[in-house]
Short mmCIF file of C-alpha atoms and ligand atoms in Angstrom, two decimals:
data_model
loop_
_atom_site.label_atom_id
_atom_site.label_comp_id
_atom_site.label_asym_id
_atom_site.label_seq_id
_atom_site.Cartn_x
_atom_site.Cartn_y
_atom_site.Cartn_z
CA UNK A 17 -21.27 -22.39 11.47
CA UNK A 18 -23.60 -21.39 8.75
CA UNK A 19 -26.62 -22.44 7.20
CA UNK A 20 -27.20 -25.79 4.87
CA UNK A 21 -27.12 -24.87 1.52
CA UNK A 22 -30.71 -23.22 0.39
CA UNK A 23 -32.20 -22.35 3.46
CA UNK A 24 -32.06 -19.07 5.09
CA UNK A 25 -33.38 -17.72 8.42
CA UNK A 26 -35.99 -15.37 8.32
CA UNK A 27 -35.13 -12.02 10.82
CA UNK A 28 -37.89 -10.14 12.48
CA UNK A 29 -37.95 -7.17 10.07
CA UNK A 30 -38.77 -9.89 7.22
CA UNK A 31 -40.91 -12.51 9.72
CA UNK A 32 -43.14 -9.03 9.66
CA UNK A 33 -44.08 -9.72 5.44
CA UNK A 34 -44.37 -13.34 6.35
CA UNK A 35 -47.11 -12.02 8.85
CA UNK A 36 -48.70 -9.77 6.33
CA UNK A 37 -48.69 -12.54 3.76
CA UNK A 38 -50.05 -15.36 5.64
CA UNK A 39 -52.55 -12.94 7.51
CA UNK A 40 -53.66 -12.33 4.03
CA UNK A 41 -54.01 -16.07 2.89
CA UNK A 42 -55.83 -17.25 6.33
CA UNK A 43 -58.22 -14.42 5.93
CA UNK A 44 -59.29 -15.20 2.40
CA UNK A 45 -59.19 -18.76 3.60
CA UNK A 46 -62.03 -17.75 5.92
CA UNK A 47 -64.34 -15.92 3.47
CA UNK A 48 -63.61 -18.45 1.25
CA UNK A 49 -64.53 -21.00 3.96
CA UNK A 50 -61.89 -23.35 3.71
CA UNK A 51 -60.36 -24.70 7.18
CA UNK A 52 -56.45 -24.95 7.90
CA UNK A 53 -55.54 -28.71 8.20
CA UNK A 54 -51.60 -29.08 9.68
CA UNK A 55 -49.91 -32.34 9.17
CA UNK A 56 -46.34 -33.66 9.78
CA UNK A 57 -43.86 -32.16 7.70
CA UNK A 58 -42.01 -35.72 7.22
CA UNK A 59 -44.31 -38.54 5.60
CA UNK A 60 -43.43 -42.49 4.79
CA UNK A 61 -41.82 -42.18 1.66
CA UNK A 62 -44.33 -44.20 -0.29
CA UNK A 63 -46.90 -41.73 0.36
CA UNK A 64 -45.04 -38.93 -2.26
CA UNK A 65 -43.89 -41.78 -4.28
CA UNK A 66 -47.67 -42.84 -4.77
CA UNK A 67 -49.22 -39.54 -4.40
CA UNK A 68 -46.90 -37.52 -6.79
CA UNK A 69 -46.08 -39.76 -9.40
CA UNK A 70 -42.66 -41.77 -9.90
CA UNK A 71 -41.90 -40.07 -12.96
CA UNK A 72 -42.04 -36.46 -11.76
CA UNK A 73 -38.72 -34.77 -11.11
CA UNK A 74 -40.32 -34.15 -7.83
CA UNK A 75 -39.58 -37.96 -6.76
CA UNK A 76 -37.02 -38.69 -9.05
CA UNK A 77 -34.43 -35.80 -8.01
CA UNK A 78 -36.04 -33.68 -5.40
CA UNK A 79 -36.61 -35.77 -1.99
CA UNK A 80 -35.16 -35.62 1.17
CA UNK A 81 -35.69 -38.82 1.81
CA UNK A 82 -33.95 -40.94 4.53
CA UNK A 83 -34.01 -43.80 6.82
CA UNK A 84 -35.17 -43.48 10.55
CA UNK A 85 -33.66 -44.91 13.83
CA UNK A 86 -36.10 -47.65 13.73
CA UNK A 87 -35.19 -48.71 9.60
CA UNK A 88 -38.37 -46.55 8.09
CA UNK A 89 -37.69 -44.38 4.74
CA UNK A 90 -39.48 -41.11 5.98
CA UNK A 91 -39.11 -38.25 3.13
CA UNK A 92 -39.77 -34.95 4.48
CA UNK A 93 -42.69 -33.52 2.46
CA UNK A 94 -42.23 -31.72 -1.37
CA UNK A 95 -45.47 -30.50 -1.26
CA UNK A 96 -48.86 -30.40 0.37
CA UNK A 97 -51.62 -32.12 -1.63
CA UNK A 98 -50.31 -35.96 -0.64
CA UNK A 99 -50.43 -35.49 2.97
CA UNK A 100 -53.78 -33.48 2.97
CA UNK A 101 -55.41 -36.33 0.70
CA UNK A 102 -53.59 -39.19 3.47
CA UNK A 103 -55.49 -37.25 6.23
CA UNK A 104 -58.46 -36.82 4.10
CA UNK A 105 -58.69 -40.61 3.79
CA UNK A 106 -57.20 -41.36 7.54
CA UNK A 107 -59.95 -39.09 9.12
CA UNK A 108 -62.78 -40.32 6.69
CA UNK A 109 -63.76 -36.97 5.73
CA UNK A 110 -65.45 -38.35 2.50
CA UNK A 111 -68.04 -39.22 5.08
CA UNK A 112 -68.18 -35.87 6.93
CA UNK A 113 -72.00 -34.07 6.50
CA UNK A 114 -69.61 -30.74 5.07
CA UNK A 115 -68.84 -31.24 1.47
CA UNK A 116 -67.20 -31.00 0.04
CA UNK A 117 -64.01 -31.10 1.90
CA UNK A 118 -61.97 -27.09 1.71
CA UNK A 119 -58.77 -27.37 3.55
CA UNK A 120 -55.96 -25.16 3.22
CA UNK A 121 -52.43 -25.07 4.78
CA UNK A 122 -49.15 -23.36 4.95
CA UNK A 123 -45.47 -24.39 5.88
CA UNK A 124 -42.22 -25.93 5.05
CA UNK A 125 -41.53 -27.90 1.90
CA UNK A 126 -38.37 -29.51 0.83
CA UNK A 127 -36.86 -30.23 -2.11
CA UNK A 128 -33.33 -30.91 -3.50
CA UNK A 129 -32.45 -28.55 -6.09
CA UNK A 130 -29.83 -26.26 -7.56
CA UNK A 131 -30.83 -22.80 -5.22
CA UNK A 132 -31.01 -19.92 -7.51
CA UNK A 133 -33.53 -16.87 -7.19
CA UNK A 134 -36.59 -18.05 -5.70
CA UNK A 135 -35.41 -21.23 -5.69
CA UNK A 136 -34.77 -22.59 -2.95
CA UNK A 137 -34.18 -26.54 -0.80
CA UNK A 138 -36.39 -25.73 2.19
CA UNK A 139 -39.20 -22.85 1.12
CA UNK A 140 -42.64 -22.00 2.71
CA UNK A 141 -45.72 -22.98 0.20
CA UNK A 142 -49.61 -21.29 1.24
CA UNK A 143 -52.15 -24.06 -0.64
CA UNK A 144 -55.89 -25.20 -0.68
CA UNK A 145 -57.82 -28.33 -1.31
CA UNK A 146 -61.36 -28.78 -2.12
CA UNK A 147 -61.84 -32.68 -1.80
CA UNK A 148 -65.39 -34.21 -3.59
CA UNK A 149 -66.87 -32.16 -5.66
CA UNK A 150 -66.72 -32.15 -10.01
CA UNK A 151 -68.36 -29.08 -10.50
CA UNK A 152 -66.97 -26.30 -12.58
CA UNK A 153 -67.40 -23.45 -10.11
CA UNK A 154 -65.31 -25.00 -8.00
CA UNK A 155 -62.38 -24.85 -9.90
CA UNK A 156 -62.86 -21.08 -10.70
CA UNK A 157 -63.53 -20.91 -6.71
CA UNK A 158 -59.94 -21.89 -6.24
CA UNK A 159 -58.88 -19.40 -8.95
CA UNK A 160 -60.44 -17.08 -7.59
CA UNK A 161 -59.60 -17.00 -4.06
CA UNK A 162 -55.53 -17.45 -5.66
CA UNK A 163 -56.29 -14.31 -7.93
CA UNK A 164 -58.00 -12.59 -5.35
CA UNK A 165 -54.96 -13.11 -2.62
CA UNK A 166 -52.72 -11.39 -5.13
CA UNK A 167 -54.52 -8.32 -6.12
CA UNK A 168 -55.15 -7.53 -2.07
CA UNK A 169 -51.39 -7.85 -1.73
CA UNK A 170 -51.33 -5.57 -4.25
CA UNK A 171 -49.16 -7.16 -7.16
CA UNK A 172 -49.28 -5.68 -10.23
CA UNK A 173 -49.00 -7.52 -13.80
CA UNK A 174 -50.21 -10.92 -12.46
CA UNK A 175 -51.15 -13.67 -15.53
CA UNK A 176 -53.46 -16.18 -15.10
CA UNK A 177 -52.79 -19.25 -17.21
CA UNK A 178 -54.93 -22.47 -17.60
CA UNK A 179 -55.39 -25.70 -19.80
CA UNK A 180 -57.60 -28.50 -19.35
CA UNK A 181 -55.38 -32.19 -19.49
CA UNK A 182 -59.22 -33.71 -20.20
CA UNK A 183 -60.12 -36.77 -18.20
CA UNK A 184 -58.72 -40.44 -18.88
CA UNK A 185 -59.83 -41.04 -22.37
CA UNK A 186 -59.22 -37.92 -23.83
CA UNK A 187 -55.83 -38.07 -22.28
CA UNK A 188 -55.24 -41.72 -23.61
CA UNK A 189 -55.53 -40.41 -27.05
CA UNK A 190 -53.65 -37.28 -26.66
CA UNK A 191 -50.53 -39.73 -25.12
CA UNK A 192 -51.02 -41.55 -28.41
CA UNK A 193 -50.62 -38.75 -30.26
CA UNK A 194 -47.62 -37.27 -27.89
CA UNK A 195 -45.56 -40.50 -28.74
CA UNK A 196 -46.15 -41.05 -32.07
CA UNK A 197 -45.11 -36.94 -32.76
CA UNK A 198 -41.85 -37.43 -30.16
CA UNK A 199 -40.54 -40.95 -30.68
CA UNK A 200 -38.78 -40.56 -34.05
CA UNK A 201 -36.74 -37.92 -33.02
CA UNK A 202 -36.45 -38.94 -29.36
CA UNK A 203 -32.80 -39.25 -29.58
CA UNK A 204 -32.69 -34.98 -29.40
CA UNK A 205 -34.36 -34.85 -25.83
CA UNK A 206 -32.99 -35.77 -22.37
CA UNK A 207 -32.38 -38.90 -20.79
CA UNK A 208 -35.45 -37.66 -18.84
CA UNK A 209 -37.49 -37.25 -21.67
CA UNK A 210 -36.82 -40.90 -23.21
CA UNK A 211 -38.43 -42.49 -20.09
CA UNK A 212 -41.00 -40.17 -20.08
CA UNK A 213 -41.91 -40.97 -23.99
CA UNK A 214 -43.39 -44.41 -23.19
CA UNK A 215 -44.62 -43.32 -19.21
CA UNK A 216 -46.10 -39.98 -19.16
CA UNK A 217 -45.46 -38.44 -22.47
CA UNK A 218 -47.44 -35.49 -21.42
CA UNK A 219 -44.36 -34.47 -19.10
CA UNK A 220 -41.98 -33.99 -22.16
CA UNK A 221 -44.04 -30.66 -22.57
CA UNK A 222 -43.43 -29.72 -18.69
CA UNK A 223 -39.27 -30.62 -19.32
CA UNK A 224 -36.80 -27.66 -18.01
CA UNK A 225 -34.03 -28.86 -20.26
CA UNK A 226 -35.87 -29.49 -23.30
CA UNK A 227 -38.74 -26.28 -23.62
CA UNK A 228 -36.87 -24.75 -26.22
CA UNK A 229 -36.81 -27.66 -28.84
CA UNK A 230 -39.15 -26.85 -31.11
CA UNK A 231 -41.14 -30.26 -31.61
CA UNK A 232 -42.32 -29.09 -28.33
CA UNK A 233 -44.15 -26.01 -29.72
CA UNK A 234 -45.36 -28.31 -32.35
CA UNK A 235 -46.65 -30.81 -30.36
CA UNK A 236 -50.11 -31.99 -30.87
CA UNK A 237 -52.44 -29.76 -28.69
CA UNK A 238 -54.26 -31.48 -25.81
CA UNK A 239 -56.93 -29.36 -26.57
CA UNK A 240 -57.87 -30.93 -29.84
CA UNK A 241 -58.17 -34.64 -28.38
CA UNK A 242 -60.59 -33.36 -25.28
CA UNK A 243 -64.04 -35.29 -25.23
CA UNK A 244 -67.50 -33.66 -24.96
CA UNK A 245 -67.56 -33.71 -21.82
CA UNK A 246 -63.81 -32.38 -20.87
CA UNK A 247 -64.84 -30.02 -23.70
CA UNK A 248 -68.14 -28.60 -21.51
CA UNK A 249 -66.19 -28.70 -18.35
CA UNK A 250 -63.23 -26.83 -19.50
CA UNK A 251 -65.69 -24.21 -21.41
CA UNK A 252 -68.04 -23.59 -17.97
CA UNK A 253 -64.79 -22.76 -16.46
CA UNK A 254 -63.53 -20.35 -18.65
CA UNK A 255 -67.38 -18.83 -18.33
CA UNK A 256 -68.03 -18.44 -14.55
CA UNK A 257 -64.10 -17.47 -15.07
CA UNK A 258 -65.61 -14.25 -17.36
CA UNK A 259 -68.24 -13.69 -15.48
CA UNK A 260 -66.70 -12.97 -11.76
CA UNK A 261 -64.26 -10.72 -14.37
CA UNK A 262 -60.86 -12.52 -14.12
CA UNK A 263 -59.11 -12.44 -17.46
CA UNK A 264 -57.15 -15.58 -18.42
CA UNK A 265 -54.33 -16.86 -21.62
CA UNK A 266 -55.17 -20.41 -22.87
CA UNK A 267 -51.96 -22.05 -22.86
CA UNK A 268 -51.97 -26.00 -24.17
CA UNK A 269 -48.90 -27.07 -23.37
CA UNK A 270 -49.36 -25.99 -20.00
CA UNK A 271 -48.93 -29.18 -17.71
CA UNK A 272 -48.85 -29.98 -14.10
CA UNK A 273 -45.97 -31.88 -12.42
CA UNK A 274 -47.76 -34.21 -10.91
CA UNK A 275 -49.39 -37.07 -12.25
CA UNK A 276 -52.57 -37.10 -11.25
CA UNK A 277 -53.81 -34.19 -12.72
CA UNK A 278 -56.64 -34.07 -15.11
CA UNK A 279 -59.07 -31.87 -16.34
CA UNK A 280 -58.32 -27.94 -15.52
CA UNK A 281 -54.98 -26.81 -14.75
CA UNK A 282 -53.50 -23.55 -14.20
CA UNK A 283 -50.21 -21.24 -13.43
CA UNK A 284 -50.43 -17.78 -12.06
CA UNK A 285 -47.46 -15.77 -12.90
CA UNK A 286 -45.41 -12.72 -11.70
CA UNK A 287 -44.59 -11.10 -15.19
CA UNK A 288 -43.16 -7.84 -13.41
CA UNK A 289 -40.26 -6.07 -15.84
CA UNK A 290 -36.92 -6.31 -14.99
CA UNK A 291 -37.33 -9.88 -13.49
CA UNK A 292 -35.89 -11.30 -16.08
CA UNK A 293 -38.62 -12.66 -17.42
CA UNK A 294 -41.47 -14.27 -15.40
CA UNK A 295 -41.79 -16.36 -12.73
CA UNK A 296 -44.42 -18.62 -11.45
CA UNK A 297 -46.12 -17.66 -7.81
CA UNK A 298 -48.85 -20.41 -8.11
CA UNK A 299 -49.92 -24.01 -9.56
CA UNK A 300 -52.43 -26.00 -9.18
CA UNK A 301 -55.13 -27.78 -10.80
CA UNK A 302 -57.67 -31.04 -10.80
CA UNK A 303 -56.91 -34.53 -9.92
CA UNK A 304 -58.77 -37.36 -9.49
CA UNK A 305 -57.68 -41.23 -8.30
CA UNK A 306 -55.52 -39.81 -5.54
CA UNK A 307 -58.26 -40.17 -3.13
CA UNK A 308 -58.81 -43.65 -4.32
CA UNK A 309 -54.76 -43.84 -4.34
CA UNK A 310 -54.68 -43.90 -0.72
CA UNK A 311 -57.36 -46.43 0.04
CA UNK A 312 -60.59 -43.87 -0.12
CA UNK A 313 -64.05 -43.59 -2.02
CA UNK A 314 -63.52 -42.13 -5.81
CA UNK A 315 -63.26 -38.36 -4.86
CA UNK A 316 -62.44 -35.74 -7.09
CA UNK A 317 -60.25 -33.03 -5.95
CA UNK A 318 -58.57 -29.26 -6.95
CA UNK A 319 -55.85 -27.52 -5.28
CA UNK A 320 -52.92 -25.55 -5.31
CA UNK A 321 -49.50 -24.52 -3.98
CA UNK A 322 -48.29 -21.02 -4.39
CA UNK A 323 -44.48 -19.99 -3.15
CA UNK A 324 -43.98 -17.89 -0.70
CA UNK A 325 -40.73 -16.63 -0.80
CA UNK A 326 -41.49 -16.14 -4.52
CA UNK A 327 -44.28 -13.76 -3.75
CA UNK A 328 -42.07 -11.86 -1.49
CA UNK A 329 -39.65 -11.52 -4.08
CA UNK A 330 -42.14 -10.30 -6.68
CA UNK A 331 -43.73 -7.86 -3.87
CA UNK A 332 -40.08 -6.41 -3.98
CA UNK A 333 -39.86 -6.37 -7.16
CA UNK A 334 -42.96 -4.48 -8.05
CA UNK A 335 -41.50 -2.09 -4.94
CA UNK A 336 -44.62 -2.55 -2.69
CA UNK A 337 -44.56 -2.00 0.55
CA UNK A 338 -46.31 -3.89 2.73
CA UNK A 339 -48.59 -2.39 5.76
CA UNK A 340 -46.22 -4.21 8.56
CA UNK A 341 -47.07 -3.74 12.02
CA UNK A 342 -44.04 -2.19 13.54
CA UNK A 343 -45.29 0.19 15.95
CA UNK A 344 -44.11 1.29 19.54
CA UNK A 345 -46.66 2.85 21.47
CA UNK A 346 -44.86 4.28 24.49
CA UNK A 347 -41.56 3.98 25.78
CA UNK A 348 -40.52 4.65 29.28
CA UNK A 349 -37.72 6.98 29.77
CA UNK A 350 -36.04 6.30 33.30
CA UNK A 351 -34.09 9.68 34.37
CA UNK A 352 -31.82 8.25 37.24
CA UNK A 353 -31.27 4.95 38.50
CA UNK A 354 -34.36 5.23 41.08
CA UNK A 355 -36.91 5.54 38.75
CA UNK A 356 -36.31 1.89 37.45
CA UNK A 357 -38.74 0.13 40.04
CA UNK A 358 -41.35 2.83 38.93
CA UNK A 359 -40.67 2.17 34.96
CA UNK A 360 -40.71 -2.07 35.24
CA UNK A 361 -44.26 -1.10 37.51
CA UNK A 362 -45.66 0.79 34.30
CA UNK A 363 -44.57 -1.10 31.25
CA UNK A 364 -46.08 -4.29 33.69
CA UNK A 365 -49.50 -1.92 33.57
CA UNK A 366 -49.52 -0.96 29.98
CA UNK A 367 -48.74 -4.48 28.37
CA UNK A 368 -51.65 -5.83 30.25
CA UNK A 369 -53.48 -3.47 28.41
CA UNK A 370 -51.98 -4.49 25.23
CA UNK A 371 -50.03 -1.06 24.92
CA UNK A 372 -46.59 -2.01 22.84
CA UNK A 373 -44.54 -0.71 25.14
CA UNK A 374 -40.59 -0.52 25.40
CA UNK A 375 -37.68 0.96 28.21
CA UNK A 376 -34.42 1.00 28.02
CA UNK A 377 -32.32 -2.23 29.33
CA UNK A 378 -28.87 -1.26 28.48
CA UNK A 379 -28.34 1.12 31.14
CA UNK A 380 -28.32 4.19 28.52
CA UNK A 381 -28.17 7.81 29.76
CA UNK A 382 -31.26 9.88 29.06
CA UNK A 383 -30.18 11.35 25.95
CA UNK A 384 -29.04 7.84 24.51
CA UNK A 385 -33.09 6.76 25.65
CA UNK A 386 -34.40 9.38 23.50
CA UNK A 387 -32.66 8.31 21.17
CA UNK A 388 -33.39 4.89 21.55
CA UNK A 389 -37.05 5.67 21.25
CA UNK A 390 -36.77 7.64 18.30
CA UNK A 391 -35.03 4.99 16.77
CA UNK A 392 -37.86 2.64 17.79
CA UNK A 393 -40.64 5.14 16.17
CA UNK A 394 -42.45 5.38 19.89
CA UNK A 395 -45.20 7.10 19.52
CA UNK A 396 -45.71 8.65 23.36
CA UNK A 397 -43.11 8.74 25.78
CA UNK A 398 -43.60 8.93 29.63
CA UNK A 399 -39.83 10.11 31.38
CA UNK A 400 -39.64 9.10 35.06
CA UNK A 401 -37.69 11.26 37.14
CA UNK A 402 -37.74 11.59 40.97
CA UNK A 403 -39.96 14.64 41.25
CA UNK A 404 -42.70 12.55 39.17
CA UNK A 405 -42.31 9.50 41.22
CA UNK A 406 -43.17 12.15 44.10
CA UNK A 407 -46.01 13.73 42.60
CA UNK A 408 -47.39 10.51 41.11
CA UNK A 409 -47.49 12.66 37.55
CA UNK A 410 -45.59 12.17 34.44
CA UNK A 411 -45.17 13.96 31.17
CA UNK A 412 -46.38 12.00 28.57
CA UNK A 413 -44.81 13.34 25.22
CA UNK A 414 -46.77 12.84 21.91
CA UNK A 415 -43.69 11.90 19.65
CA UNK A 416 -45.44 13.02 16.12
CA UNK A 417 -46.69 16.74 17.40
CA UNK A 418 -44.24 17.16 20.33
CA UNK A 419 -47.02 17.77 22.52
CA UNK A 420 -46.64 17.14 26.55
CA UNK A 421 -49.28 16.66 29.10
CA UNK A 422 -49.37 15.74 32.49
CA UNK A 423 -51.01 12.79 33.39
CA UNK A 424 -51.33 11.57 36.85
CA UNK A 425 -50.15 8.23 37.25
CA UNK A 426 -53.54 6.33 38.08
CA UNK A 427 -54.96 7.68 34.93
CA UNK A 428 -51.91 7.10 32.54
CA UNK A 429 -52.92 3.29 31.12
CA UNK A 430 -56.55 5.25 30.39
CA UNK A 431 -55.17 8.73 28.37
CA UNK A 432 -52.94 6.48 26.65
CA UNK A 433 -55.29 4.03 25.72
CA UNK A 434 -57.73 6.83 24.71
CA UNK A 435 -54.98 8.89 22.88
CA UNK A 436 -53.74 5.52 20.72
CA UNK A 437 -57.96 4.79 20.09
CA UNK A 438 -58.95 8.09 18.76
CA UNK A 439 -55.41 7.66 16.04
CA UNK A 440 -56.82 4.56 14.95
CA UNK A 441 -60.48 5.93 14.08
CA UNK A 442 -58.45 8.61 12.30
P1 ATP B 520 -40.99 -24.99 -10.94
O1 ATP B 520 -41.43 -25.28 -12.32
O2 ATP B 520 -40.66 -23.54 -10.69
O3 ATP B 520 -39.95 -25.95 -10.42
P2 ATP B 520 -42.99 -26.62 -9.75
O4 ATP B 520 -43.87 -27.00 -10.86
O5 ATP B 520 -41.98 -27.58 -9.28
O6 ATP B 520 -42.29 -25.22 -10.05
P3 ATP B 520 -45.10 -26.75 -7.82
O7 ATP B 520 -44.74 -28.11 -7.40
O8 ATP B 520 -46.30 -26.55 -8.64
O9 ATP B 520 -43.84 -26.09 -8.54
O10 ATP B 520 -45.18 -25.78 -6.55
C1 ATP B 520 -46.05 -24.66 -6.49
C2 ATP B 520 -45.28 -23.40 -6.21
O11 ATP B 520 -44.35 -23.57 -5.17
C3 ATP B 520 -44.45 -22.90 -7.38
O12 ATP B 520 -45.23 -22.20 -8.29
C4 ATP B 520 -43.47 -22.00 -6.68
O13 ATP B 520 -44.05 -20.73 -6.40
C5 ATP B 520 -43.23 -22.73 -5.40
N1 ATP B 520 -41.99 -23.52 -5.45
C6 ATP B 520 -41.81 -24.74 -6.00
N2 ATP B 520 -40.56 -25.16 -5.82
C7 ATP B 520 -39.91 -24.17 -5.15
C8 ATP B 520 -38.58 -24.01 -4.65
N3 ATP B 520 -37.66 -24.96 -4.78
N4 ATP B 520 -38.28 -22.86 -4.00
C9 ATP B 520 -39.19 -21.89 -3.83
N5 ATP B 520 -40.46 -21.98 -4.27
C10 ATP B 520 -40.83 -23.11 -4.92
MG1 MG B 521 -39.93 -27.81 -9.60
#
């Protein structure tokens, strides 16, 4: 048996980075003050239809959508922001006293494409929402906290990109623009592309097959059809951007999948050497109508998504290690057969104090338990022979400096818990 196409299991040793990562995220989270929200990871189809946009590749090619026992179409979820905006709505959290609303999750998301490189069917996305408010500090509050994430993780050569897709009527004119510049030579683009000219121009710009045609990099600039006030909103951005110090590229053809975006949108990319390239760890940006969408008050939102198996990949990449927890504090070393009852007594003692302890369950000789505990990094072992069941003592070996001491048995959980204390002041 092996696994469906794009997916993979995730094995303790690499479950450890997820642990790093997403200890990382919640953390930030916290500061940040933005609480986890967890909803289903399948949805009624209509939700992603509605909520992503029906011209987005996302619900065009990338669904898992199917039909339940009892005749529903369920889709299991692409991304985060519909749900959270559903339960948003569901829960009436517009009229909560705490606005606005900051949720952030983390889990599963599915989509059908061609696995490659970071690229894969069923992948793990970290993301945030901030729900009802239209202030500019906001959106560089969202930046920040993505920006932030990666430079405690340590990444290296991190680009922050943003736009601004202006609000309704600035759009409008910019779409008139898009399709009067595209349509007479709409026969060179994609079968894609010639239903987006008429529905959503602005997602030639965002088309995989198309990027390199150069009517793309000559397409008229979103930037030059923004409004005052798109103008002013964009511009305090970019300023409370420069003033908390986070450095940023302009980019106007930069556009969001999903349709509902308006106003500031960004990408945060991994452009490490040697990756061929770059690759995108994070996107988000502003909407506004979802809210309404979904049967709620007018409610402006921001968010994000940011892929996690992508940052693990640039982590790698950049060759940084991170600080997993893999430590053995003591393991019990049994010296004949009688000194089991003694050693399942002990490690009972020391995990109620938290110590990580470990024995041998194999039924390994004592040499082949050394071993074993090398192997395992313990840090102190305790060997239980029959002359220290008698005396109630044991040797309890410090595995870094090879130093023994006796320790008599009622005081072992103490010097151990003392000995592993003062290493971590050190
Ligand atoms: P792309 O252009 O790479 O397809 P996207 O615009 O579809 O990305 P978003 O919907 O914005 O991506 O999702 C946010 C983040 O989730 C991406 O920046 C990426 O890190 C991650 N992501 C998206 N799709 C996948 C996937 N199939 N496998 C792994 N990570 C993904
Ligand atoms: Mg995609």
């Amino acid at each position: 048996m092996i696994l469906p196409r794009g997916t993979h299991d995730i094995l303790p040793e690499e479950a450890a980075k997820w642990h790093v990562i997403e200890k990382v995220f919640m953390d930030l989270c916290r500061t940040y003050q933005y609480g986890e929200i967890r909803t289903p990871i399948f949805e009624h189809t209509e939700l992603f239809e509605r909520g992503v946009g029906d011209t987005t590749d996302i619900v065009t090619k990338e669904m898992y959508t199917f039909e339940d026992k009892g005749g529903r179409s369920i889709t299991l979820r692409p991304e985060g922001t519909a749900s959270v905006v559903r339960a948003y709505v569901e829960h009436k959290l517009f009229g909560q006293v705490n606005q606005p609303v900051k949720l952030y999750y983390k889990g599963p998301m599915f989509r059908y494409e061609r696995p490659q490189g970071g690229r894969q069917r069923q992948f793990n996305q970290m993301g945030l929402e901030a729900i009802g408010s239209f202030d500019p500090a906001i959106d560089t509050e969202v930046i920040s906290l993505a920006m932030n994430f990666f430079q405690m993780l340590g990444l290296p050569n991190i680009e922050l990109v943003i736009n601004s897709l202006g609000d309704k009527e600035s759009r409008q004119k910019h779409r008139e623009a898009l399709i009067a510049h595209f349509e007479p030579n709409i026969d060179e683009f994609c079968a894609d592309c010639h239903t987006r000219l008429y529905k959503n121009p602005l997602r030639i710009l965002d088309c995989k097959k198309d990027h390199d045609h150069p009517l793309i990099q000559t397409a008229p600039s979103i930037l030059d059809f923004l409004n005052e006030e798109s103008k002013s909103y964009f511009e305090q951005v970019k300023r409370y951007l420069e003033a908390i110090g986070i450095s940023y590229r302009v980019d106007p053809t930069l556009v969001r999948g999903l349709d509902y975006y308006n106003h500031t949108c960004f990408e945060i990319m991994s452009v490490e050497e040697g990756f061929g390239g770059q690759m995108t760890l994070c996107g988000g940006g502003r909407y506004h109508g979802l809210v309404e969408e979904f049967g709620g008050p007018e409610a402006p939102g921001i968010g994000f998504g940011m892929g996690a198996e992508r940052i693990l990949i640039a982590l790698e990449k950049a060759q940084i290690a991170l600080p997993v927890d893999n430590m053995l504090d003591c393991y019990l070393i049994t010296a004949q057969p009688e000194a089991e009852l003694k050693a399942v007594e002990l490690m009972a003692a020391f995990r109620k104090q938290r110590i990580v302890a470990e024995k041998d369950y194999m039924g390994r000789k004592l040499k082949a338990q050394l071993k074993d505990a090398n192997r395992k990094n313990a840090r102190f072992t305790v060997i239980i022979g029959e002359t220290e069941i008698n005396q109630r003592a044991y040797q309890l070996k410090d595995m870094e400096g090879g130093e023994q001491v006796e320790v008599a048995e009622e005081m072992l959980v103490h010097e151990l818990l003392d000995r592993l204390k003062r290493e971590e002041r050190n």
